[in-house]
């Protein structure tokens, strides 16, 4: 409504200005009015069409058709001319974007296949349409009397012009719709390659025609020189401008949006004055920028966002104003028949080409939709023919003008349909994210009354990924471990979760014994877990465990490929259980997009060398597009390991490992917690009740409460913390009976000997401490609770505590530390944190301890207990800022956006966001 009001206002102002100032013929005022009016009107038309699920850009074109011949000149005398002033820049801008889209490195694997497809499509389409034209010659009424060589020359010219494509329209459609993926990339490459070939063929066809009609006396050498100047000069000029722009981005990088426009203006102006092909020059410039200055993606992204949208809108309107529907009406049936035949032969050529080049048929079957549009190049060819061959040239031009009208209207619609069907458009994606993890987010079991209930997995990551999946409606592939899991799945082993508001699918995998144990307990938890944690537990590597690990990883990959199909949905793999999913997946789907997050530390090379299948694990991980670790240290250790074990090339500046014909980006992205959710739970009025309940349950009568929350794992340093508590109570006996330490220790992996041993050891130590420091009538020194708590109880407990101990001997991150901080919106409580936990890198305001130094640890506990309120507050506030600033959604989106940007370049993000931009 506001837009309509703005448009009416604009029209009134324009009419008023005209009334008082006379006709606005040209010049700045005229151009400004034309452009302003066009932007508003086109936007409204685009919006209108979008409501009917039609492309916005068709709305822009239709608006152009409307204002062109009929109402345009009410606004300014030469509306069309004003708009065309902008389209020169628009065409080069779009060509520049096309160049920026073509990442040679990413295309290198497919380049041969696409070139083959292009060649076959051209041959089939040209031969087909050529034969038809030859046979239907008398009805074409171009030069009915022409025979022999002359007829052959005219037909050759006509064929080249008729088949030519429009890189401008193709790039504009992908840009305007924000499409990205294999179809848009393949079509753009085909169109650019095909037009390069057609440019060459056209020049030869012109030469041939001149000779055939006896219209030239100039020698072949000078024609060839002109041709080389046009093509070679354009490319050289584009490369030069591109290199300059890349340098500018790298070393200056200011006001980039303006510079983008300036570069485009330069390319189009110099192009036309020097007789270069501006389009070719702009594509070359884009290619150079894309492939020379990768690191400046962000800057470019913002720049194109700022510069391109209005230019594109005006471009489409100008296209509309130049549509010659009147000519189309005159030549009618012949043009429509020829257009149908062109489409038929292109489709046939593409079908043969796809089959013989090995391009994925799901993408291949829509390539033809992107080869319908025609615009500038076709028109340019026709105009050249008309100006040189006065006898029949104008008739070719008239025919082609009508032809282009059809294809300008039809092309964007068809291509958008193809992009939609192939999954290149974001809306509405069916499965926008696939998460793969060993553990499932919900386990089904029967309650006491025999009803099936779903229990959510505990643990920060499962909860956070669940929240992410609720938003993205994807599919989560995991091991079905709940006792009633089979009872609720459909015949494809899927169940909709979460039970309260079903929004994504959980695909369950049934993993049978003894293979499951060999994979999970054996290779993952007895092998990789102790390998990656610097603790005195010897990693166990058994051949049969390795075989099971490989087998189960490839079963995960199979399930993932069944879920993903041929789409290019990103796949987010979790952790060390699934290091070999990516290679197995890639064998099935070479174009899969995968990121893996390694939640635990990565050891230094000497330790990693212990693993007998180290190179296989490394190779497996390098089959991912993106590999993310918690800390910089882990990332560095990984790079050292691959450099040592494999024949790789590490590009440190880009954080990329090249291995064989692929490359993997390796980053560190520390995980966070769901800060807002914990805040919300902390703010619930019922929390006080829960705290009272816990105080009763745990018999918490002591003045000072400490807590520890862990899976019972030997890496968490629980015996060491008990030793420190023991030392504390020995050193300051006055604390006996006044201090209780609550240890939540949920048993995990109990089938493994080292875990059973640590459980037993902890139980014994707690009994010993409680006996040693018992005070008659006083609170026990340690309260031990081994049952899992709900998240609400956990938050209540965090807020009950005066201090929280995290004393890991080695830990990837440790979420408990961050959860404790998130829960303390009272800014109170002291975090005692091991320097060997990843979290210590961020939470520097914690009281940092070394769990191996019992006395130092006890000192730190004293410091925590005696810490003045002011200091507690200051430290907690500082830590809360850090935890709030990097929550788990930031972590996930950093990884997923990282993955996306590897695929398409950040440029496309910005383009996609235009859809949501208010005018
Ligand atoms: C690995 C890495 C990295 C514990 N008891 C209960 C409960 N928990 C939740 C905690 C926390 C999670 O379990 C434990 O997370 P950690 O980070 O401490 O450790 P790991 O399980 O070893 O996880 C680790 C992590 O992956 C993430 O990348 O930080 O370094 O080893 O969220 O709250 N949750 C509930 N009841 C309990 O009784 N609800």
mmCIF file of C-alpha atoms and ligand atoms in Angstrom, residues 439 456-463 529 533 574-576 597-601 630 670-673 709-711 713 715-716 744-746 749 785-794 798 806 808 810-817 819 837-839 891, ligand 1:
data_model
loop_
_atom_site.group_PDB
_atom_site.id
_atom_site.type_symbol
_atom_site.label_atom_id
_atom_site.label_comp_id
_atom_site.label_asym_id
_atom_site.label_seq_id
_atom_site.Cartn_x
_atom_site.Cartn_y
_atom_site.Cartn_z
ATOM 1 C CA UNK A 439 23.257 -40.371 19.070
ATOM 2 C CA UNK A 456 14.842 -36.020 24.559
ATOM 3 C CA UNK A 457 18.571 -36.657 24.628
ATOM 4 C CA UNK A 458 20.380 -34.786 27.352
ATOM 5 C CA UNK A 459 23.433 -32.705 26.568
ATOM 6 C CA UNK A 460 23.877 -29.232 25.192
ATOM 7 C CA UNK A 461 24.712 -30.128 21.594
ATOM 8 C CA UNK A 462 21.762 -32.463 21.079
ATOM 9 C CA UNK A 463 19.396 -29.834 22.467
ATOM 10 C CA UNK A 529 38.618 -41.174 22.422
ATOM 11 C CA UNK A 533 42.612 -37.043 25.019
ATOM 12 C CA UNK A 574 29.002 -34.802 14.084
ATOM 13 C CA UNK A 575 32.144 -36.023 15.707
ATOM 14 C CA UNK A 576 34.714 -38.750 15.899
ATOM 15 C CA UNK A 597 32.639 -30.910 13.486
ATOM 16 C CA UNK A 598 35.184 -32.708 15.630
ATOM 17 C CA UNK A 599 33.956 -32.142 19.200
ATOM 18 C CA UNK A 600 37.002 -33.497 21.017
ATOM 19 C CA UNK A 601 40.645 -32.356 20.948
ATOM 20 C CA UNK A 630 37.026 -26.463 18.715
ATOM 21 C CA UNK A 670 34.494 -23.056 19.380
ATOM 22 C CA UNK A 671 31.129 -24.435 20.365
ATOM 23 C CA UNK A 672 28.732 -22.417 22.532
ATOM 24 C CA UNK A 673 25.584 -23.111 24.535
ATOM 25 C CA UNK A 709 28.240 -31.981 36.592
ATOM 26 C CA UNK A 710 29.805 -34.596 34.358
ATOM 27 C CA UNK A 711 29.379 -37.757 32.417
ATOM 28 C CA UNK A 713 34.452 -40.154 32.188
ATOM 29 C CA UNK A 715 38.878 -37.287 31.126
ATOM 30 C CA UNK A 716 36.762 -35.123 33.420
ATOM 31 C CA UNK A 744 26.237 -35.186 39.417
ATOM 32 C CA UNK A 745 27.911 -38.090 37.683
ATOM 33 C CA UNK A 746 25.821 -39.848 35.076
ATOM 34 C CA UNK A 749 30.011 -46.213 28.350
ATOM 35 C CA UNK A 785 23.960 -38.253 42.426
ATOM 36 C CA UNK A 786 24.190 -40.626 39.482
ATOM 37 C CA UNK A 787 20.775 -40.168 37.839
ATOM 38 C CA UNK A 788 20.404 -37.688 34.968
ATOM 39 C CA UNK A 789 18.619 -34.442 35.791
ATOM 40 C CA UNK A 790 16.237 -32.532 33.572
ATOM 41 C CA UNK A 791 17.579 -29.317 32.092
ATOM 42 C CA UNK A 792 15.365 -27.305 34.474
ATOM 43 C CA UNK A 793 16.828 -29.127 37.490
ATOM 44 C CA UNK A 794 20.290 -28.564 36.108
ATOM 45 C CA UNK A 798 23.698 -24.179 38.771
ATOM 46 C CA UNK A 806 35.243 -28.194 35.940
ATOM 47 C CA UNK A 808 38.983 -31.918 33.070
ATOM 48 C CA UNK A 810 41.742 -32.722 28.738
ATOM 49 C CA UNK A 811 38.487 -31.555 27.154
ATOM 50 C CA UNK A 812 37.475 -30.311 23.718
ATOM 51 C CA UNK A 813 35.440 -27.464 25.207
ATOM 52 C CA UNK A 814 33.272 -28.411 28.220
ATOM 53 C CA UNK A 815 29.748 -27.136 28.024
ATOM 54 C CA UNK A 816 29.066 -27.352 31.747
ATOM 55 C CA UNK A 817 31.396 -24.394 32.299
ATOM 56 C CA UNK A 819 26.056 -23.484 31.019
ATOM 57 C CA UNK A 837 39.572 -27.658 29.072
ATOM 58 C CA UNK A 838 38.963 -25.829 25.790
ATOM 59 C CA UNK A 839 36.618 -23.440 27.615
ATOM 60 C CA UNK A 891 28.535 -21.861 16.171
HETATM 61 C C1 LIG B 1 31.967 -33.527 23.978
HETATM 62 C C2 LIG B 1 33.392 -33.052 24.302
HETATM 63 C C3 LIG B 1 32.568 -30.704 24.203
HETATM 64 C C4 LIG B 1 25.460 -33.778 31.998
HETATM 65 N N1 LIG B 1 24.730 -34.354 32.965
HETATM 66 C C5 LIG B 1 23.442 -34.048 32.695
HETATM 67 C C6 LIG B 1 23.393 -33.279 31.558
HETATM 68 N N2 LIG B 1 24.643 -33.128 31.125
HETATM 69 C C7 LIG B 1 25.003 -32.354 29.955
HETATM 70 C C8 LIG B 1 25.622 -31.043 30.339
HETATM 71 C C9 LIG B 1 26.383 -30.705 29.074
HETATM 72 C C10 LIG B 1 26.729 -32.081 28.518
HETATM 73 O O1 LIG B 1 25.947 -33.024 29.183
HETATM 74 C C11 LIG B 1 28.165 -32.443 28.743
HETATM 75 O O2 LIG B 1 28.935 -31.685 27.872
HETATM 76 P P1 LIG B 1 30.485 -31.605 27.953
HETATM 77 O O3 LIG B 1 30.942 -30.492 27.088
HETATM 78 O O4 LIG B 1 30.859 -31.442 29.375
HETATM 79 O O5 LIG B 1 31.077 -32.992 27.512
HETATM 80 P P2 LIG B 1 31.032 -34.261 26.520
HETATM 81 O O6 LIG B 1 29.801 -35.050 26.691
HETATM 82 O O7 LIG B 1 32.281 -34.992 26.809
HETATM 83 O O8 LIG B 1 31.057 -33.671 25.063
HETATM 84 C C12 LIG B 1 33.338 -31.729 25.009
HETATM 85 C C13 LIG B 1 31.239 -31.265 23.809
HETATM 86 O O9 LIG B 1 31.370 -32.525 23.140
HETATM 87 C C14 LIG B 1 30.527 -30.311 22.872
HETATM 88 O O10 LIG B 1 31.287 -30.054 21.747
HETATM 89 O O11 LIG B 1 32.370 -29.548 24.984
HETATM 90 O O12 LIG B 1 34.641 -31.242 25.213
HETATM 91 O O13 LIG B 1 34.048 -34.002 25.103
HETATM 92 O O14 LIG B 1 25.558 -30.047 28.153
HETATM 93 O O15 LIG B 1 24.630 -30.135 30.655
HETATM 94 N N3 LIG B 1 22.262 -32.788 31.040
HETATM 95 C C15 LIG B 1 21.103 -33.105 31.682
HETATM 96 N N4 LIG B 1 21.087 -33.866 32.790
HETATM 97 C C16 LIG B 1 22.220 -34.350 33.340
HETATM 98 O O16 LIG B 1 22.172 -35.035 34.355
HETATM 99 N N5 LIG B 1 19.950 -32.620 31.197
#
